[in-house]
mmCIF file of C-alpha atoms in Angstrom:
data_model
loop_
_atom_site.group_PDB
_atom_site.id
_atom_site.type_symbol
_atom_site.label_atom_id
_atom_site.label_comp_id
_atom_site.label_asym_id
_atom_site.label_seq_id
_atom_site.Cartn_x
_atom_site.Cartn_y
_atom_site.Cartn_z
ATOM 1 C CA UNK Y 1047 46.211 -20.610 -68.275
ATOM 2 C CA UNK Y 1048 49.982 -20.812 -67.113
ATOM 3 C CA UNK Y 1049 52.934 -22.618 -69.709
ATOM 4 C CA UNK Y 1050 56.343 -22.915 -68.255
ATOM 5 C CA UNK Y 1051 58.542 -24.012 -71.028
ATOM 6 C CA UNK Y 1052 62.477 -24.995 -70.180
ATOM 7 C CA UNK Y 1053 62.583 -22.785 -67.009
ATOM 8 C CA UNK Y 1054 65.613 -22.472 -64.976
ATOM 9 C CA UNK Y 1055 65.945 -20.021 -62.029
ATOM 10 C CA UNK Y 1056 69.258 -18.943 -59.970
ATOM 11 C CA UNK Y 1057 70.478 -16.624 -57.707
ATOM 12 C CA UNK Y 1058 73.257 -14.998 -57.000
ATOM 13 C CA UNK Y 1059 74.805 -15.952 -53.729
ATOM 14 C CA UNK Y 1060 79.018 -14.742 -52.373
ATOM 15 C CA UNK Y 1061 79.992 -18.263 -53.041
ATOM 16 C CA UNK Y 1062 78.510 -17.901 -56.800
ATOM 17 C CA UNK Y 1063 75.037 -18.553 -58.602
ATOM 18 C CA UNK Y 1064 72.822 -21.172 -57.034
ATOM 19 C CA UNK Y 1065 69.860 -22.784 -59.425
ATOM 20 C CA UNK Y 1066 66.882 -23.392 -57.658
ATOM 21 C CA UNK Y 1067 64.868 -24.873 -60.377
ATOM 22 C CA UNK Y 1068 66.199 -26.180 -63.428
ATOM 23 C CA UNK Y 1069 64.501 -26.960 -67.054
ATOM 24 C CA UNK Y 1070 60.998 -27.187 -65.891
ATOM 25 C CA UNK Y 1071 58.308 -27.581 -67.907
ATOM 26 C CA UNK Y 1072 54.500 -27.415 -66.785
ATOM 27 C CA UNK Y 1073 51.122 -26.703 -67.752
ATOM 28 C CA UNK Y 1074 48.469 -25.242 -65.212
ATOM 29 C CA UNK Y 1075 44.813 -25.500 -67.022
ATOM 30 C CA UNK Y 1076 42.465 -22.288 -67.136
ATOM 31 C CA UNK Y 1077 40.026 -22.366 -64.195
ATOM 32 C CA UNK Y 1078 41.512 -25.382 -61.993
ATOM 33 C CA UNK Y 1079 43.121 -25.596 -58.699
ATOM 34 C CA UNK Y 1080 46.873 -26.661 -59.141
ATOM 35 C CA UNK Y 1081 49.124 -27.587 -56.314
ATOM 36 C CA UNK Y 1082 52.940 -28.175 -55.999
ATOM 37 C CA UNK Y 1083 54.311 -30.052 -53.125
ATOM 38 C CA UNK Y 1084 58.145 -31.059 -52.372
ATOM 39 C CA UNK Y 1085 60.393 -30.682 -49.733
ATOM 40 C CA UNK Y 1086 62.055 -27.604 -48.339
ATOM 41 C CA UNK Y 1087 64.715 -25.981 -51.175
ATOM 42 C CA UNK Y 1088 63.308 -27.934 -53.759
ATOM 43 C CA UNK Y 1089 62.366 -24.563 -55.784
ATOM 44 C CA UNK Y 1090 58.427 -24.306 -55.156
ATOM 45 C CA UNK Y 1091 58.533 -20.740 -54.362
ATOM 46 C CA UNK Y 1092 61.018 -19.802 -57.151
ATOM 47 C CA UNK Y 1093 58.366 -21.286 -59.316
ATOM 48 C CA UNK Y 1094 55.948 -18.680 -57.968
ATOM 49 C CA UNK Y 1095 57.911 -16.021 -57.789
ATOM 50 C CA UNK Y 1096 58.664 -16.608 -61.747
ATOM 51 C CA UNK Y 1097 54.821 -17.001 -62.518
ATOM 52 C CA UNK Y 1098 54.294 -13.675 -60.563
ATOM 53 C CA UNK Y 1099 56.896 -11.486 -62.619
ATOM 54 C CA UNK Y 1100 58.867 -10.751 -59.701
ATOM 55 C CA UNK Y 1101 61.956 -11.417 -61.530
ATOM 56 C CA UNK Y 1102 63.315 -12.814 -65.171
ATOM 57 C CA UNK Y 1103 64.331 -16.413 -65.049
ATOM 58 C CA UNK Y 1104 68.065 -17.576 -66.131
ATOM 59 C CA UNK Y 1105 66.263 -19.461 -69.241
ATOM 60 C CA UNK Y 1106 62.797 -20.310 -70.531
ATOM 61 C CA UNK Y 1107 59.731 -18.947 -70.820
ATOM 62 C CA UNK Y 1108 56.576 -18.403 -69.213
ATOM 63 C CA UNK Y 1109 53.121 -17.443 -70.926
ATOM 64 C CA UNK Y 1110 50.092 -16.444 -69.140
ATOM 65 C CA UNK Y 1111 46.995 -16.726 -70.952
ATOM 66 C CA UNK Y 1112 48.962 -17.017 -74.299
ATOM 67 C CA UNK Y 1113 51.229 -14.237 -73.750
ATOM 68 C CA UNK Y 1114 54.502 -14.064 -72.637
ATOM 69 C CA UNK Y 1115 55.330 -12.840 -69.182
ATOM 70 C CA UNK Y 1116 57.482 -9.617 -69.014
ATOM 71 C CA UNK Y 1117 56.976 -8.758 -65.485
ATOM 72 C CA UNK Y 1118 54.351 -8.032 -62.991
ATOM 73 C CA UNK Y 1119 50.843 -8.834 -64.403
ATOM 74 C CA UNK Y 1120 47.920 -6.732 -63.521
ATOM 75 C CA UNK Y 1121 45.472 -9.832 -63.182
ATOM 76 C CA UNK Y 1122 47.755 -11.662 -61.476
ATOM 77 C CA UNK Y 1123 47.047 -11.643 -57.344
ATOM 78 C CA UNK Y 1124 49.692 -13.223 -54.675
ATOM 79 C CA UNK Y 1125 49.152 -14.509 -51.330
ATOM 80 C CA UNK Y 1126 52.632 -15.319 -49.618
ATOM 81 C CA UNK Y 1127 52.793 -17.388 -46.044
ATOM 82 C CA UNK Y 1128 52.677 -14.260 -44.034
ATOM 83 C CA UNK Y 1129 49.684 -13.045 -45.312
ATOM 84 C CA UNK Y 1130 51.668 -9.312 -46.254
ATOM 85 C CA UNK Y 1131 49.164 -7.086 -44.472
ATOM 86 C CA UNK Y 1132 49.835 -3.688 -43.725
ATOM 87 C CA UNK Y 1133 50.028 -3.269 -39.953
ATOM 88 C CA UNK Y 1134 49.141 0.237 -40.161
ATOM 89 C CA UNK Y 1135 45.847 -0.020 -42.092
ATOM 90 C CA UNK Y 1136 42.401 -1.235 -41.214
ATOM 91 C CA UNK Y 1137 40.802 -4.568 -42.689
ATOM 92 C CA UNK Y 1138 38.901 -2.114 -45.509
ATOM 93 C CA UNK Y 1139 42.042 -0.210 -46.122
ATOM 94 C CA UNK Y 1140 44.130 -3.392 -46.588
ATOM 95 C CA UNK Y 1141 41.150 -5.036 -49.069
ATOM 96 C CA UNK Y 1142 41.366 -1.751 -50.744
ATOM 97 C CA UNK Y 1143 44.979 -1.651 -51.084
ATOM 98 C CA UNK Y 1144 44.884 -3.110 -55.093
ATOM 99 C CA UNK Y 1145 42.220 -0.619 -56.398
ATOM 100 C CA UNK Y 1146 43.603 2.416 -54.421
ATOM 101 C CA UNK Y 1147 46.842 1.526 -56.116
ATOM 102 C CA UNK Y 1148 45.267 1.862 -59.648
ATOM 103 C CA UNK Y 1149 43.677 4.890 -58.802
ATOM 104 C CA UNK Y 1150 40.338 4.026 -57.733
ATOM 105 C CA UNK Y 1151 37.873 6.161 -56.113
ATOM 106 C CA UNK Y 1152 36.666 5.859 -52.561
ATOM 107 C CA UNK Y 1153 33.549 5.280 -53.528
ATOM 108 C CA UNK Y 1154 34.085 2.608 -56.117
ATOM 109 C CA UNK Y 1155 36.610 0.834 -54.279
ATOM 110 C CA UNK Y 1156 33.966 0.402 -51.187
ATOM 111 C CA UNK Y 1157 31.495 -0.863 -53.569
ATOM 112 C CA UNK Y 1158 33.776 -3.525 -55.183
ATOM 113 C CA UNK Y 1159 35.563 -4.665 -52.048
ATOM 114 C CA UNK Y 1160 32.564 -4.946 -49.888
ATOM 115 C CA UNK Y 1161 30.521 -7.801 -51.313
ATOM 116 C CA UNK Y 1162 33.801 -9.981 -50.624
ATOM 117 C CA UNK Y 1163 34.398 -8.827 -47.326
ATOM 118 C CA UNK Y 1164 31.031 -10.023 -46.626
ATOM 119 C CA UNK Y 1165 31.367 -12.937 -48.602
ATOM 120 C CA UNK Y 1166 34.507 -13.779 -46.267
ATOM 121 C CA UNK Y 1167 32.816 -12.984 -43.027
ATOM 122 C CA UNK Y 1168 34.768 -9.775 -42.362
ATOM 123 C CA UNK Y 1169 32.275 -7.246 -42.741
ATOM 124 C CA UNK Y 1170 31.725 -7.083 -38.924
ATOM 125 C CA UNK Y 1171 35.537 -5.929 -38.785
ATOM 126 C CA UNK Y 1172 36.366 -2.935 -40.843
ATOM 127 C CA UNK Y 1173 37.959 -0.317 -38.876
ATOM 128 C CA UNK Y 1174 40.099 -3.043 -37.072
ATOM 129 C CA UNK Y 1175 43.755 -3.360 -37.404
ATOM 130 C CA UNK Y 1176 45.189 -6.779 -38.596
ATOM 131 C CA UNK Y 1177 47.004 -7.484 -35.181
ATOM 132 C CA UNK Y 1178 43.440 -7.521 -33.316
ATOM 133 C CA UNK Y 1179 42.611 -10.734 -35.680
ATOM 134 C CA UNK Y 1180 42.691 -14.112 -35.624
ATOM 135 C CA UNK Y 1181 45.299 -15.964 -37.941
ATOM 136 C CA UNK Y 1182 42.122 -17.426 -39.443
ATOM 137 C CA UNK Y 1183 40.481 -13.368 -40.066
ATOM 138 C CA UNK Y 1184 44.157 -12.664 -41.032
ATOM 139 C CA UNK Y 1185 44.170 -15.036 -43.809
ATOM 140 C CA UNK Y 1186 40.741 -14.481 -45.184
ATOM 141 C CA UNK Y 1187 41.213 -10.775 -45.148
ATOM 142 C CA UNK Y 1188 44.747 -11.391 -47.291
ATOM 143 C CA UNK Y 1189 42.332 -13.748 -49.703
ATOM 144 C CA UNK Y 1190 40.039 -10.671 -50.012
ATOM 145 C CA UNK Y 1191 43.073 -8.173 -50.873
ATOM 146 C CA UNK Y 1192 43.599 -10.615 -53.265
ATOM 147 C CA UNK Y 1193 40.312 -11.021 -54.969
ATOM 148 C CA UNK Y 1194 39.750 -7.161 -55.021
ATOM 149 C CA UNK Y 1195 42.075 -7.252 -58.005
ATOM 150 C CA UNK Y 1196 39.533 -9.115 -59.747
ATOM 151 C CA UNK Y 1197 42.689 -11.684 -61.019
ATOM 152 C CA UNK Y 1198 42.148 -14.586 -63.173
ATOM 153 C CA UNK Y 1199 45.433 -15.745 -61.708
ATOM 154 C CA UNK Y 1200 46.072 -16.432 -58.065
ATOM 155 C CA UNK Y 1201 49.520 -17.945 -56.616
ATOM 156 C CA UNK Y 1202 49.263 -18.587 -52.947
ATOM 157 C CA UNK Y 1203 52.783 -19.864 -51.393
ATOM 158 C CA UNK Y 1204 51.793 -21.816 -48.138
ATOM 159 C CA UNK Y 1205 49.006 -19.544 -47.130
ATOM 160 C CA UNK Y 1206 47.550 -21.646 -44.309
ATOM 161 C CA UNK Y 1207 51.176 -23.274 -43.127
ATOM 162 C CA UNK Y 1208 50.966 -20.849 -39.662
ATOM 163 C CA UNK Y 1209 47.429 -22.193 -38.941
ATOM 164 C CA UNK Y 1210 45.832 -24.472 -36.746
ATOM 165 C CA UNK Y 1211 44.442 -27.608 -38.099
ATOM 166 C CA UNK Y 1212 41.054 -26.944 -37.803
ATOM 167 C CA UNK Y 1213 41.175 -23.331 -38.955
ATOM 168 C CA UNK Y 1214 42.968 -24.487 -41.699
ATOM 169 C CA UNK Y 1215 40.467 -27.361 -42.656
ATOM 170 C CA UNK Y 1216 38.146 -24.240 -42.681
ATOM 171 C CA UNK Y 1217 39.827 -21.855 -44.878
ATOM 172 C CA UNK Y 1218 40.378 -24.907 -47.618
ATOM 173 C CA UNK Y 1219 36.692 -25.036 -47.530
ATOM 174 C CA UNK Y 1220 36.704 -20.849 -47.885
ATOM 175 C CA UNK Y 1221 39.303 -21.485 -50.643
ATOM 176 C CA UNK Y 1222 37.045 -23.915 -52.473
ATOM 177 C CA UNK Y 1223 33.962 -21.598 -51.956
ATOM 178 C CA UNK Y 1224 35.744 -18.468 -53.200
ATOM 179 C CA UNK Y 1225 37.233 -20.731 -56.105
ATOM 180 C CA UNK Y 1226 33.536 -21.738 -57.423
ATOM 181 C CA UNK Y 1227 32.367 -18.461 -57.067
ATOM 182 C CA UNK Y 1228 35.061 -16.196 -58.574
ATOM 183 C CA UNK Y 1229 36.465 -18.831 -61.082
ATOM 184 C CA UNK Y 1230 40.118 -17.626 -61.022
ATOM 185 C CA UNK Y 1231 42.978 -20.289 -61.963
ATOM 186 C CA UNK Y 1232 44.717 -21.187 -58.645
ATOM 187 C CA UNK Y 1233 48.422 -22.261 -58.118
ATOM 188 C CA UNK Y 1234 48.726 -23.349 -54.512
ATOM 189 C CA UNK Y 1235 52.407 -24.309 -53.144
ATOM 190 C CA UNK Y 1236 51.971 -26.600 -49.920
ATOM 191 C CA UNK Y 1237 53.900 -28.658 -47.610
ATOM 192 C CA UNK Y 1238 50.913 -30.546 -47.010
ATOM 193 C CA UNK Y 1239 50.076 -34.108 -48.424
ATOM 194 C CA UNK Y 1240 46.722 -34.103 -47.794
ATOM 195 C CA UNK Y 1241 46.017 -30.299 -48.296
ATOM 196 C CA UNK Y 1242 47.206 -30.769 -51.968
ATOM 197 C CA UNK Y 1243 45.183 -34.031 -52.566
ATOM 198 C CA UNK Y 1244 41.939 -32.172 -50.669
ATOM 199 C CA UNK Y 1245 42.185 -28.831 -52.823
ATOM 200 C CA UNK Y 1246 44.050 -29.640 -56.408
ATOM 201 C CA UNK Y 1247 42.956 -30.859 -59.438
ATOM 202 C CA UNK Y 1248 46.670 -31.552 -60.192
ATOM 203 C CA UNK Y 1249 49.034 -32.078 -57.941
ATOM 204 C CA UNK Y 1250 52.752 -31.459 -59.307
ATOM 205 C CA UNK Y 1251 55.653 -33.077 -57.101
ATOM 206 C CA UNK Y 1252 58.714 -31.425 -56.845
ATOM 207 C CA UNK Y 1253 62.445 -33.147 -55.746
ATOM 208 C CA UNK Y 1254 66.032 -32.638 -55.217
ATOM 209 C CA UNK Y 1255 67.449 -29.056 -54.019
ATOM 210 C CA UNK Y 1256 70.014 -27.174 -55.950
ATOM 211 C CA UNK Y 1257 68.407 -27.036 -58.112
ATOM 212 C CA UNK Y 1258 64.723 -28.821 -57.808
ATOM 213 C CA UNK Y 1259 63.104 -30.492 -60.294
ATOM 214 C CA UNK Y 1260 59.845 -32.333 -61.398
ATOM 215 C CA UNK Y 1261 59.383 -36.358 -60.095
ATOM 216 C CA UNK Y 1262 55.847 -36.535 -60.826
ATOM 217 C CA UNK Y 1263 52.136 -34.807 -61.768
ATOM 218 C CA UNK Y 1264 49.405 -36.271 -60.714
ATOM 219 C CA UNK Y 1265 45.906 -36.032 -61.816
ATOM 220 C CA UNK Y 1266 43.016 -35.971 -59.209
ATOM 221 C CA UNK Y 1267 39.198 -37.101 -59.793
ATOM 222 C CA UNK Y 1268 37.945 -33.379 -59.733
ATOM 223 C CA UNK Y 1269 34.259 -34.505 -58.993
ATOM 224 C CA UNK Y 1270 35.336 -36.754 -55.940
ATOM 225 C CA UNK Y 1271 35.395 -34.021 -53.702
ATOM 226 C CA UNK Y 1272 31.469 -33.000 -54.805
ATOM 227 C CA UNK Y 1273 30.075 -36.395 -53.986
ATOM 228 C CA UNK Y 1274 27.850 -37.324 -50.540
ATOM 229 C CA UNK Y 1275 25.260 -35.644 -48.940
ATOM 230 C CA UNK Y 1276 27.719 -33.945 -46.466
ATOM 231 C CA UNK Y 1277 29.734 -32.209 -49.988
ATOM 232 C CA UNK Y 1278 33.500 -31.609 -49.974
ATOM 233 C CA UNK Y 1279 34.143 -32.643 -46.195
ATOM 234 C CA UNK Y 1280 33.032 -36.246 -47.015
ATOM 235 C CA UNK Y 1281 35.922 -36.697 -49.680
ATOM 236 C CA UNK Y 1282 38.387 -36.679 -46.551
ATOM 237 C CA UNK Y 1283 37.194 -39.885 -45.022
ATOM 238 C CA UNK Y 1284 36.843 -41.632 -48.122
ATOM 239 C CA UNK Y 1285 38.827 -44.235 -49.579
ATOM 240 C CA UNK Y 1286 39.567 -42.129 -52.839
ATOM 241 C CA UNK Y 1287 41.307 -39.598 -50.185
ATOM 242 C CA UNK Y 1288 43.564 -42.173 -48.953
ATOM 243 C CA UNK Y 1289 44.579 -43.601 -52.209
ATOM 244 C CA UNK Y 1290 45.414 -39.922 -53.459
ATOM 245 C CA UNK Y 1291 47.300 -39.281 -50.307
ATOM 246 C CA UNK Y 1292 49.362 -42.238 -50.245
ATOM 247 C CA UNK Y 1293 49.804 -41.834 -54.671
ATOM 248 C CA UNK Y 1294 51.618 -38.262 -53.546
ATOM 249 C CA UNK Y 1295 53.384 -39.319 -50.488
ATOM 250 C CA UNK Y 1296 55.130 -42.294 -52.665
ATOM 251 C CA UNK Y 1297 55.817 -39.706 -55.163
ATOM 252 C CA UNK Y 1298 57.348 -37.313 -52.303
ATOM 253 C CA UNK Y 1299 59.752 -40.221 -51.061
ATOM 254 C CA UNK Y 1300 60.719 -41.337 -54.247
ATOM 255 C CA UNK Y 1301 64.124 -41.172 -55.504
ATOM 256 C CA UNK Y 1302 64.851 -37.943 -57.911
#
Protein backbone atom coordinates (compact mmCIF):
# COMPACT_ATOMS: atom_id res chain seq x y z
CA UNK A 1 0.00 0.00 0.00
CA UNK A 2 2.80 2.41 0.96
CA UNK A 3 6.35 2.31 -0.33
CA UNK A 4 9.13 4.64 0.81
CA UNK A 5 12.34 4.45 -1.18
CA UNK A 6 15.51 6.30 -0.19
CA UNK A 7 13.45 8.93 1.63
CA UNK A 8 15.24 11.88 3.24
CA UNK A 9 13.51 14.76 4.99
CA UNK A 10 15.23 18.02 5.97
CA UNK A 11 14.05 21.26 7.56
CA UNK A 12 15.43 24.77 7.23
CA UNK A 13 16.50 26.45 10.48
CA UNK A 14 18.35 29.71 11.26
CA UNK A 15 21.47 27.59 11.75
CA UNK A 16 21.06 25.80 8.44
CA UNK A 17 19.26 22.67 7.23
CA UNK A 18 18.57 19.87 9.70
CA UNK A 19 18.08 16.35 8.37
CA UNK A 20 15.19 14.67 10.21
CA UNK A 21 15.40 11.28 8.47
CA UNK A 22 17.87 9.98 5.93
CA UNK A 23 17.67 7.26 3.29
CA UNK A 24 14.61 5.49 4.70
CA UNK A 25 13.12 2.64 2.68
CA UNK A 26 9.98 0.91 3.97
CA UNK A 27 7.01 -1.11 2.77
CA UNK A 28 3.64 -1.08 4.54
CA UNK A 29 1.36 -3.87 3.37
CA UNK A 30 -2.23 -3.16 2.39
CA UNK A 31 -4.83 -3.67 5.09
CA UNK A 32 -2.41 -3.99 7.99
CA UNK A 33 -1.69 -1.96 11.11
CA UNK A 34 1.90 -0.79 11.10
CA UNK A 35 3.60 0.92 14.07
CA UNK A 36 6.59 3.26 13.99
CA UNK A 37 8.34 3.62 17.33
CA UNK A 38 11.46 5.45 18.43
CA UNK A 39 12.83 8.14 20.75
CA UNK A 40 11.88 11.79 20.42
CA UNK A 41 13.65 13.42 17.49
CA UNK A 42 14.11 10.22 15.50
CA UNK A 43 11.92 11.42 12.64
CA UNK A 44 8.68 9.50 13.23
CA UNK A 45 6.39 12.51 12.76
CA UNK A 46 8.42 13.62 9.73
CA UNK A 47 7.65 10.29 8.06
CA UNK A 48 3.92 10.68 8.76
CA UNK A 49 3.88 14.24 7.40
CA UNK A 50 5.73 13.12 4.28
CA UNK A 51 3.30 10.23 3.70
CA UNK A 52 0.43 12.67 4.19
CA UNK A 53 1.80 14.80 1.35
CA UNK A 54 2.26 17.83 3.59
CA UNK A 55 5.71 18.61 2.19
CA UNK A 56 8.12 17.49 -0.49
CA UNK A 57 10.97 15.25 0.74
CA UNK A 58 14.53 16.33 0.13
CA UNK A 59 15.26 13.05 -1.62
CA UNK A 60 13.60 9.73 -2.41
CA UNK A 61 10.11 8.74 -3.48
CA UNK A 62 6.81 7.83 -1.85
CA UNK A 63 4.34 5.58 -3.64
CA UNK A 64 0.84 4.97 -2.34
CA UNK A 65 -1.32 2.35 -3.98
CA UNK A 66 1.29 2.14 -6.74
CA UNK A 67 1.26 5.84 -7.66
CA UNK A 68 3.97 8.41 -6.81
CA UNK A 69 2.77 10.84 -4.15
CA UNK A 70 2.74 14.42 -5.39
CA UNK A 71 0.74 16.26 -2.71
CA UNK A 72 -2.23 15.78 -0.44
CA UNK A 73 -4.14 12.65 -1.39
CA UNK A 74 -7.97 12.57 -1.00
CA UNK A 75 -8.12 9.04 0.41
CA UNK A 76 -5.41 9.57 3.03
CA UNK A 77 -6.64 10.68 6.47
CA UNK A 78 -4.41 11.95 9.29
CA UNK A 79 -5.02 12.08 13.04
CA UNK A 80 -2.50 14.14 14.97
CA UNK A 81 -1.66 14.09 18.67
CA UNK A 82 -3.81 17.14 19.51
CA UNK A 83 -6.85 15.62 17.67
CA UNK A 84 -7.23 18.78 15.52
CA UNK A 85 -10.90 19.29 16.35
CA UNK A 86 -12.44 22.69 15.64
CA UNK A 87 -13.62 24.04 19.02
CA UNK A 88 -16.35 26.22 17.49
CA UNK A 89 -18.00 23.28 15.73
CA UNK A 90 -20.25 20.65 17.28
CA UNK A 91 -19.60 16.92 17.26
CA UNK A 92 -21.68 16.39 14.14
CA UNK A 93 -20.14 19.40 12.37
CA UNK A 94 -16.60 18.24 13.16
CA UNK A 95 -17.37 14.75 11.90
CA UNK A 96 -18.89 16.07 8.68
CA UNK A 97 -16.04 18.48 7.92
CA UNK A 98 -14.20 16.38 5.28
CA UNK A 99 -17.45 15.91 3.36
CA UNK A 100 -18.37 19.59 3.69
CA UNK A 101 -15.02 20.56 2.18
CA UNK A 102 -15.77 18.25 -0.76
CA UNK A 103 -19.08 19.97 -1.39
CA UNK A 104 -21.29 17.08 -0.26
CA UNK A 105 -24.80 18.29 0.59
CA UNK A 106 -26.10 18.26 4.16
CA UNK A 107 -28.46 15.30 3.78
CA UNK A 108 -25.78 13.09 2.25
CA UNK A 109 -23.23 14.18 4.85
CA UNK A 110 -25.58 13.14 7.64
CA UNK A 111 -26.35 9.83 5.94
CA UNK A 112 -22.65 8.91 5.75
CA UNK A 113 -21.55 10.20 9.14
CA UNK A 114 -24.29 9.01 11.49
CA UNK A 115 -23.44 5.28 11.23
CA UNK A 116 -19.82 6.09 12.07
CA UNK A 117 -20.78 8.19 15.09
CA UNK A 118 -23.09 5.41 16.26
CA UNK A 119 -20.31 2.86 15.80
CA UNK A 120 -18.04 4.98 18.01
CA UNK A 121 -20.68 5.68 20.66
CA UNK A 122 -21.10 9.39 19.92
CA UNK A 123 -24.67 9.47 18.61
CA UNK A 124 -26.01 11.02 21.86
CA UNK A 125 -23.58 13.96 21.80
CA UNK A 126 -24.14 15.44 18.34
CA UNK A 127 -24.73 19.04 19.44
CA UNK A 128 -21.98 19.25 22.06
CA UNK A 129 -18.75 21.13 21.43
CA UNK A 130 -15.34 19.43 21.88
CA UNK A 131 -14.68 21.24 25.17
CA UNK A 132 -17.62 19.32 26.69
CA UNK A 133 -16.17 15.93 25.72
CA UNK A 134 -13.72 13.76 27.62
CA UNK A 135 -10.33 13.08 26.11
CA UNK A 136 -11.43 9.63 24.98
CA UNK A 137 -14.55 11.02 23.34
CA UNK A 138 -12.51 13.71 21.57
CA UNK A 139 -10.24 11.00 20.22
CA UNK A 140 -13.18 8.94 19.00
CA UNK A 141 -14.53 12.06 17.29
CA UNK A 142 -11.18 12.54 15.55
CA UNK A 143 -11.40 8.93 14.34
CA UNK A 144 -14.99 9.49 13.17
CA UNK A 145 -13.96 12.57 11.18
CA UNK A 146 -11.12 10.64 9.58
CA UNK A 147 -13.40 7.75 8.64
CA UNK A 148 -15.97 10.12 7.13
CA UNK A 149 -13.51 10.74 4.31
CA UNK A 150 -13.62 6.98 3.52
CA UNK A 151 -9.82 6.63 3.59
CA UNK A 152 -7.87 3.63 2.41
CA UNK A 153 -4.84 4.94 4.36
CA UNK A 154 -5.07 6.25 7.92
CA UNK A 155 -1.99 7.93 9.42
CA UNK A 156 -1.99 8.39 13.21
CA UNK A 157 0.66 10.41 15.06
CA UNK A 158 0.66 9.61 18.80
CA UNK A 159 -3.15 9.58 18.87
CA UNK A 160 -3.55 8.20 22.40
CA UNK A 161 -0.57 9.76 24.19
CA UNK A 162 -2.53 12.31 26.25
CA UNK A 163 -5.01 9.79 27.64
CA UNK A 164 -4.99 7.84 30.90
CA UNK A 165 -3.98 4.19 30.76
CA UNK A 166 -7.45 2.59 30.82
CA UNK A 167 -8.92 5.05 28.31
CA UNK A 168 -5.92 4.42 26.09
CA UNK A 169 -6.46 0.66 26.23
CA UNK A 170 -10.17 1.05 25.50
CA UNK A 171 -9.39 3.16 22.44
CA UNK A 172 -6.87 0.60 21.27
CA UNK A 173 -9.74 -1.90 21.27
CA UNK A 174 -11.87 0.62 19.39
CA UNK A 175 -9.15 1.04 16.79
CA UNK A 176 -8.95 -2.73 16.24
CA UNK A 177 -12.73 -2.87 15.81
CA UNK A 178 -12.71 0.07 13.39
CA UNK A 179 -9.90 -1.54 11.42
CA UNK A 180 -11.76 -4.85 11.20
CA UNK A 181 -14.88 -3.05 9.97
CA UNK A 182 -13.41 -0.48 7.58
CA UNK A 183 -10.21 -2.21 6.46
CA UNK A 184 -8.02 0.85 5.89
CA UNK A 185 -4.25 0.47 6.06
CA UNK A 186 -3.10 2.12 9.31
CA UNK A 187 0.34 3.58 10.04
CA UNK A 188 0.61 4.47 13.73
CA UNK A 189 3.38 6.50 15.38
CA UNK A 190 3.75 5.75 19.09
CA UNK A 191 6.20 6.02 21.97
CA UNK A 192 4.58 3.08 23.75
CA UNK A 193 6.23 -0.31 23.38
CA UNK A 194 3.10 -2.05 24.68
CA UNK A 195 0.86 -0.17 22.23
CA UNK A 196 3.04 -1.07 19.27
CA UNK A 197 3.16 -4.72 20.33
CA UNK A 198 -0.58 -4.94 20.94
CA UNK A 199 -1.86 -3.21 17.82
CA UNK A 200 0.61 -3.68 15.01
CA UNK A 201 1.32 -6.34 12.42
CA UNK A 202 4.76 -4.80 11.87
CA UNK A 203 6.84 -2.58 14.16
CA UNK A 204 9.44 -0.28 12.62
CA UNK A 205 12.02 0.86 15.18
CA UNK A 206 13.79 4.16 14.56
CA UNK A 207 16.91 5.37 16.28
CA UNK A 208 19.30 8.29 16.17
CA UNK A 209 18.59 11.97 15.89
CA UNK A 210 19.35 14.39 13.07
CA UNK A 211 19.03 12.21 11.13
CA UNK A 212 16.82 9.37 12.28
CA UNK A 213 17.27 5.96 10.74
CA UNK A 214 15.60 2.56 10.85
CA UNK A 215 17.31 0.21 13.27
CA UNK A 216 14.93 -2.76 13.17
CA UNK A 217 11.78 -4.12 11.60
CA UNK A 218 9.80 -6.60 13.68
CA UNK A 219 7.03 -8.77 12.26
CA UNK A 220 4.38 -9.78 14.80
CA UNK A 221 2.12 -12.80 14.75
CA UNK A 222 -1.08 -11.34 13.33
CA UNK A 223 -3.30 -14.10 14.69
CA UNK A 224 -1.89 -13.99 18.22
CA UNK A 225 -4.20 -11.12 19.22
CA UNK A 226 -7.27 -13.08 18.15
CA UNK A 227 -6.78 -16.21 20.28
CA UNK A 228 -8.51 -17.13 23.51
CA UNK A 229 -12.07 -16.87 24.68
CA UNK A 230 -11.62 -13.26 25.81
CA UNK A 231 -10.46 -12.20 22.33
CA UNK A 232 -7.86 -9.48 21.83
CA UNK A 233 -7.50 -8.57 25.51
CA UNK A 234 -6.09 -12.00 26.38
CA UNK A 235 -3.01 -11.19 24.32
CA UNK A 236 -1.89 -8.56 26.85
CA UNK A 237 -1.28 -11.23 29.49
CA UNK A 238 0.18 -13.88 27.20
CA UNK A 239 3.82 -15.04 27.05
CA UNK A 240 3.87 -14.00 23.40
CA UNK A 241 3.09 -10.40 24.31
CA UNK A 242 5.96 -10.32 26.83
CA UNK A 243 8.33 -11.80 24.25
CA UNK A 244 7.29 -9.24 21.67
CA UNK A 245 7.62 -6.24 24.00
CA UNK A 246 11.04 -7.49 25.07
CA UNK A 247 12.16 -7.68 21.43
CA UNK A 248 10.95 -4.15 20.71
CA UNK A 249 12.62 -2.79 23.86
CA UNK A 250 15.91 -4.48 22.92
CA UNK A 251 15.76 -2.93 19.44
CA UNK A 252 15.12 0.52 20.94
CA UNK A 253 18.03 0.17 23.34
CA UNK A 254 20.46 -1.09 20.70
CA UNK A 255 23.12 1.33 19.46
CA UNK A 256 22.40 2.89 16.06
